[in-house]
Short mmCIF file of C-alpha atoms in Angstrom, two decimals:
data_model
loop_
_atom_site.label_atom_id
_atom_site.label_comp_id
_atom_site.label_asym_id
_atom_site.label_seq_id
_atom_site.Cartn_x
_atom_site.Cartn_y
_atom_site.Cartn_z
CA MET A 1 -0.08 -0.04 0.00
CA ALA A 2 1.34 3.41 -0.90
CA LYS A 3 1.98 6.16 1.75
CA ILE A 4 1.90 9.89 1.44
CA PHE A 5 4.86 12.10 3.05
CA ASN A 6 5.33 15.80 2.62
CA GLY A 7 2.78 15.29 -0.28
CA MET A 8 5.01 12.70 -1.96
CA ILE A 9 3.59 9.16 -2.50
CA SER A 10 5.94 6.35 -1.56
CA GLY A 11 4.79 2.55 -2.59
CA ARG A 12 2.68 0.79 -4.90
CA VAL A 13 -0.39 2.17 -6.50
CA GLY A 14 -2.01 -0.36 -9.00
CA ASP A 15 0.91 -1.72 -11.06
CA LEU A 16 3.07 1.40 -10.43
CA ILE A 17 5.60 1.72 -7.55
CA PHE A 18 6.66 5.17 -6.13
CA TYR A 19 9.98 5.29 -4.47
CA ARG A 20 12.83 8.04 -3.56
CA ARG A 21 16.45 6.91 -4.02
CA ASN A 22 19.30 9.54 -3.16
CA GLY A 23 16.85 12.40 -2.85
CA VAL A 24 15.30 11.52 -6.36
CA ASP A 25 11.50 10.32 -6.89
CA TYR A 26 11.25 7.32 -9.11
CA VAL A 27 8.13 5.50 -10.33
CA ARG A 28 8.29 2.21 -12.15
CA LYS A 29 5.91 -0.67 -13.14
CA VAL A 30 5.76 -3.83 -11.19
CA SER A 31 7.46 -6.52 -12.74
CA LYS A 32 5.42 -9.46 -14.14
CA SER A 33 6.55 -12.99 -12.96
CA PRO A 34 7.66 -15.17 -15.91
CA ARG A 35 5.30 -17.70 -16.80
CA LYS A 36 6.08 -20.98 -15.44
CA LYS A 37 7.01 -23.48 -17.85
CA PRO A 38 4.42 -26.21 -18.50
CA SER A 39 5.61 -29.59 -17.07
CA ALA A 40 5.82 -32.58 -19.62
CA LYS A 41 2.53 -34.09 -18.46
CA GLN A 42 0.61 -30.57 -19.26
CA VAL A 43 2.27 -30.58 -22.77
CA ALA A 44 1.27 -34.06 -23.44
CA GLN A 45 -2.32 -33.49 -22.09
CA ARG A 46 -2.63 -30.36 -24.33
CA GLU A 47 -1.25 -32.21 -27.44
CA LYS A 48 -3.89 -35.03 -26.53
CA PHE A 49 -6.64 -32.38 -26.54
CA GLY A 50 -5.62 -30.64 -29.59
CA ILE A 51 -5.79 -34.12 -31.61
CA VAL A 52 -9.16 -34.64 -30.39
CA MET A 53 -10.72 -31.48 -31.18
CA ARG A 54 -9.16 -31.29 -34.62
CA PHE A 55 -10.54 -34.83 -35.28
CA LEU A 56 -14.10 -34.00 -33.98
CA SER A 57 -14.80 -30.08 -34.69
CA PRO A 58 -16.08 -30.72 -38.34
CA LEU A 59 -18.66 -33.08 -36.94
CA ARG A 60 -19.99 -30.72 -34.19
CA GLY A 61 -23.64 -30.17 -35.55
CA LEU A 62 -24.06 -33.95 -36.19
CA LEU A 63 -22.61 -34.80 -32.82
CA ASP A 64 -24.88 -32.32 -31.04
CA GLU A 65 -27.97 -33.48 -32.70
CA SER A 66 -27.25 -37.21 -31.87
CA TYR A 67 -26.58 -36.62 -28.22
CA ARG A 68 -29.21 -34.20 -27.51
CA LYS A 69 -31.82 -36.83 -28.53
CA ILE A 70 -30.65 -38.46 -25.42
CA ASN A 71 -29.81 -35.75 -23.24
CA PRO A 72 -31.19 -32.26 -24.50
CA LYS A 73 -28.74 -30.54 -22.17
CA SER A 74 -25.60 -32.29 -23.23
CA SER A 75 -23.01 -31.30 -25.70
CA GLY A 76 -22.08 -34.01 -28.11
CA LEU A 77 -19.01 -32.51 -29.02
CA GLN A 78 -17.72 -32.19 -25.38
CA THR A 79 -19.32 -35.87 -24.42
CA ALA A 80 -17.66 -37.38 -27.63
CA ALA A 81 -14.28 -35.64 -26.74
CA LYS A 82 -14.22 -37.00 -23.51
CA GLN A 83 -14.68 -40.66 -24.59
CA ILE A 84 -11.90 -40.42 -26.86
CA LEU A 85 -9.73 -38.79 -24.34
CA GLU A 86 -10.50 -41.57 -21.86
CA GLU A 87 -10.30 -44.49 -24.23
CA ALA A 88 -9.15 -43.90 -27.69
CA ILE A 89 -5.64 -42.11 -27.40
CA THR A 90 -2.62 -44.37 -27.73
CA GLY A 91 1.06 -43.81 -27.47
CA GLU A 92 3.32 -41.52 -25.50
CA TYR A 93 3.96 -37.69 -26.27
CA PRO A 94 5.09 -36.87 -28.79
CA ALA A 95 3.73 -39.99 -30.57
CA GLN A 96 0.21 -39.95 -29.38
CA ARG A 97 -2.52 -40.90 -31.77
CA LEU A 98 -5.88 -41.97 -32.20
CA ASP A 99 -6.94 -45.58 -32.06
CA PHE A 100 -9.94 -45.41 -34.56
CA SER A 101 -11.42 -48.61 -33.23
CA LYS A 102 -12.07 -47.25 -29.93
CA VAL A 103 -13.68 -44.13 -31.24
CA SER A 104 -17.44 -43.69 -30.50
CA LEU A 105 -18.79 -40.73 -32.78
CA LEU A 106 -22.97 -40.96 -32.58
CA ARG A 107 -24.75 -41.85 -29.77
CA GLY A 108 -28.54 -42.98 -29.67
CA ASN A 109 -31.20 -45.59 -28.91
CA LEU A 110 -31.73 -47.36 -32.34
CA GLY A 111 -30.40 -50.55 -32.96
CA SER A 112 -26.92 -50.18 -34.51
CA PRO A 113 -25.81 -51.34 -37.68
CA ALA A 114 -24.70 -54.87 -37.86
CA ALA A 115 -23.32 -54.97 -41.45
CA GLU A 116 -20.40 -56.74 -43.20
CA MET A 117 -18.43 -55.01 -45.71
CA THR A 118 -15.93 -55.59 -48.52
CA TYR A 119 -14.04 -53.17 -50.58
CA ARG A 120 -13.65 -53.71 -54.62
CA SER A 121 -10.21 -51.96 -55.42
CA GLU A 122 -10.97 -52.69 -59.21
CA THR A 123 -13.90 -50.51 -59.03
CA ASN A 124 -13.30 -48.36 -55.93
CA ASP A 125 -16.57 -49.17 -54.29
CA LEU A 126 -17.85 -50.66 -50.94
CA ASN A 127 -20.12 -53.30 -50.84
CA LEU A 128 -22.44 -53.38 -47.81
CA TRP A 129 -24.81 -56.25 -46.49
CA TRP A 130 -26.75 -56.90 -43.28
CA HIS A 131 -29.84 -58.73 -41.87
CA VAL A 132 -32.75 -57.04 -40.55
CA ALA A 133 -33.39 -57.47 -37.04
CA MET A 134 -37.20 -57.43 -35.95
CA ARG A 135 -36.82 -55.50 -32.71
CA THR A 136 -38.45 -52.70 -30.83
CA ASP A 137 -35.49 -50.32 -31.44
CA CYS A 138 -35.20 -51.08 -35.22
CA TYR A 139 -37.51 -49.26 -37.90
CA LEU A 140 -37.55 -50.57 -41.54
CA ASP A 141 -37.38 -47.42 -42.76
CA ASP A 142 -34.28 -46.02 -40.73
CA GLU A 143 -31.60 -44.66 -43.02
CA LEU A 144 -27.93 -45.43 -42.83
CA ILE A 145 -25.23 -42.79 -42.55
CA MET A 146 -21.71 -43.27 -43.88
CA LEU A 147 -19.06 -41.16 -42.01
CA ILE A 148 -15.73 -41.28 -43.50
CA TYR A 149 -12.46 -39.85 -42.29
CA CYS A 150 -9.37 -39.22 -44.53
CA PRO A 151 -6.51 -37.77 -42.28
CA SER A 152 -4.31 -37.05 -45.32
CA ILE A 153 -6.71 -34.57 -46.95
CA SER A 154 -7.75 -30.86 -45.77
CA GLN A 155 -11.47 -31.85 -45.87
CA ALA A 156 -10.87 -34.76 -43.61
CA TRP A 157 -14.67 -35.72 -43.17
CA THR A 158 -17.14 -36.78 -45.72
CA THR A 159 -20.45 -37.69 -44.56
CA LEU A 160 -22.97 -39.66 -46.84
CA TYR A 161 -26.51 -39.23 -45.79
CA LYS A 162 -29.33 -41.81 -46.96
CA VAL A 163 -26.69 -44.46 -48.12
CA ALA A 164 -29.43 -46.92 -47.81
CA MET A 165 -32.57 -48.05 -45.80
CA ARG A 166 -32.37 -50.56 -43.15
CA TYR A 167 -34.88 -52.55 -44.93
CA GLU A 168 -32.90 -53.07 -48.01
CA GLN A 169 -30.40 -55.13 -46.46
CA GLY A 170 -27.41 -53.98 -48.64
CA CYS A 171 -25.88 -51.58 -50.90
CA LEU A 172 -23.24 -50.43 -53.07
CA ILE A 173 -21.39 -47.25 -52.62
CA GLN A 174 -19.14 -45.46 -55.13
CA LEU A 175 -16.51 -43.81 -53.10
CA PRO A 176 -16.05 -39.75 -54.05
CA CYS A 177 -13.19 -39.32 -56.31
CA GLU A 178 -11.07 -37.12 -53.75
CA LEU A 179 -10.85 -40.04 -51.41
CA LEU A 180 -9.31 -42.23 -53.87
CA GLY A 181 -5.35 -42.99 -53.38
CA HIS A 182 -5.65 -42.33 -49.55
CA GLU A 183 -6.28 -44.03 -46.23
CA ILE A 184 -9.95 -43.89 -44.98
CA HIS A 185 -11.72 -45.03 -41.82
CA ILE A 186 -15.46 -45.69 -41.85
CA TRP A 187 -18.35 -45.64 -39.70
CA LEU A 188 -21.76 -46.68 -39.76
CA ALA A 189 -24.93 -45.24 -38.07
CA TYR A 190 -28.82 -45.49 -38.60
CA ARG A 191 -31.01 -42.43 -38.20
CA SER A 192 -34.84 -42.58 -37.81
CA ALA A 193 -37.63 -40.62 -39.43
CA MET A 194 -38.07 -38.95 -36.04
CA GLY A 195 -34.15 -38.09 -36.17
CA LYS A 196 -33.16 -40.46 -33.43
CA TYR A 197 -29.78 -42.03 -34.13
CA SER A 198 -27.95 -45.21 -33.37
CA GLU A 199 -24.69 -45.64 -31.82
CA SER A 200 -22.10 -45.40 -34.67
CA VAL A 201 -19.97 -48.49 -35.49
CA TYR A 202 -16.34 -48.65 -36.91
CA MET A 203 -16.18 -50.67 -40.02
CA GLY A 204 -12.26 -50.49 -40.23
CA GLN A 205 -9.64 -48.79 -42.19
CA ILE A 206 -9.12 -49.07 -45.81
CA LEU A 207 -6.53 -47.89 -48.32
CA THR A 208 -8.21 -46.98 -51.31
CA LYS A 209 -6.69 -47.43 -55.37
CA LYS A 210 -5.52 -44.27 -56.79
CA LEU A 211 -6.84 -43.79 -60.17
CA GLN A 212 -4.53 -44.26 -63.05
CA GLU A 213 -4.04 -41.31 -65.64
CA HIS A 214 -5.80 -43.12 -68.17
CA GLU A 215 -8.85 -43.85 -66.10
CA ASN A 216 -9.22 -40.25 -65.15
CA ILE A 217 -9.11 -39.45 -68.95
CA GLN A 218 -11.71 -41.89 -70.13
#
């Protein structure tokens, strides 16, 4: 606290310090303490959080929509991020990475896809087939949604809606050209006519075939 002697201020006022030395009055700003360097554990945690948010942020709208059908007050982005941080990060800093097989994206009360999938490299398409289970959490007109993640391109996420209806028991999907020649990861989920979702299912990793020059010309 500053004091006044004979009309002169001595001491601290806000971020200023008033003082006298050798009969001369001075004022200086309070020096700020240097920021404490983060620990190795803090750096690793920040990097882990960054990996998860870069991965999930483009899906914010879809995540929120699916989670709010279960809990209107929940944030899908935050809930999905928590699950991945706790269960789906592998490796030690600086080599931390996502274990895609443990990533749960969408959540809901519909029956989840129980599909088989094969990739045909000669035509760059996906063949899906499944059996229809007659259960109270399954509707024949549920639409199948495919989420494709390609980490090596700038627009990493591709979401395909109405890929098929549950009652169709199968479909053939032509992959978008921008995904060819890259590693991709695929999840499937159902959405009902009422906007309810199933939990998404990870279908695996595929290394797609790159189109040859003569194929591009044709």
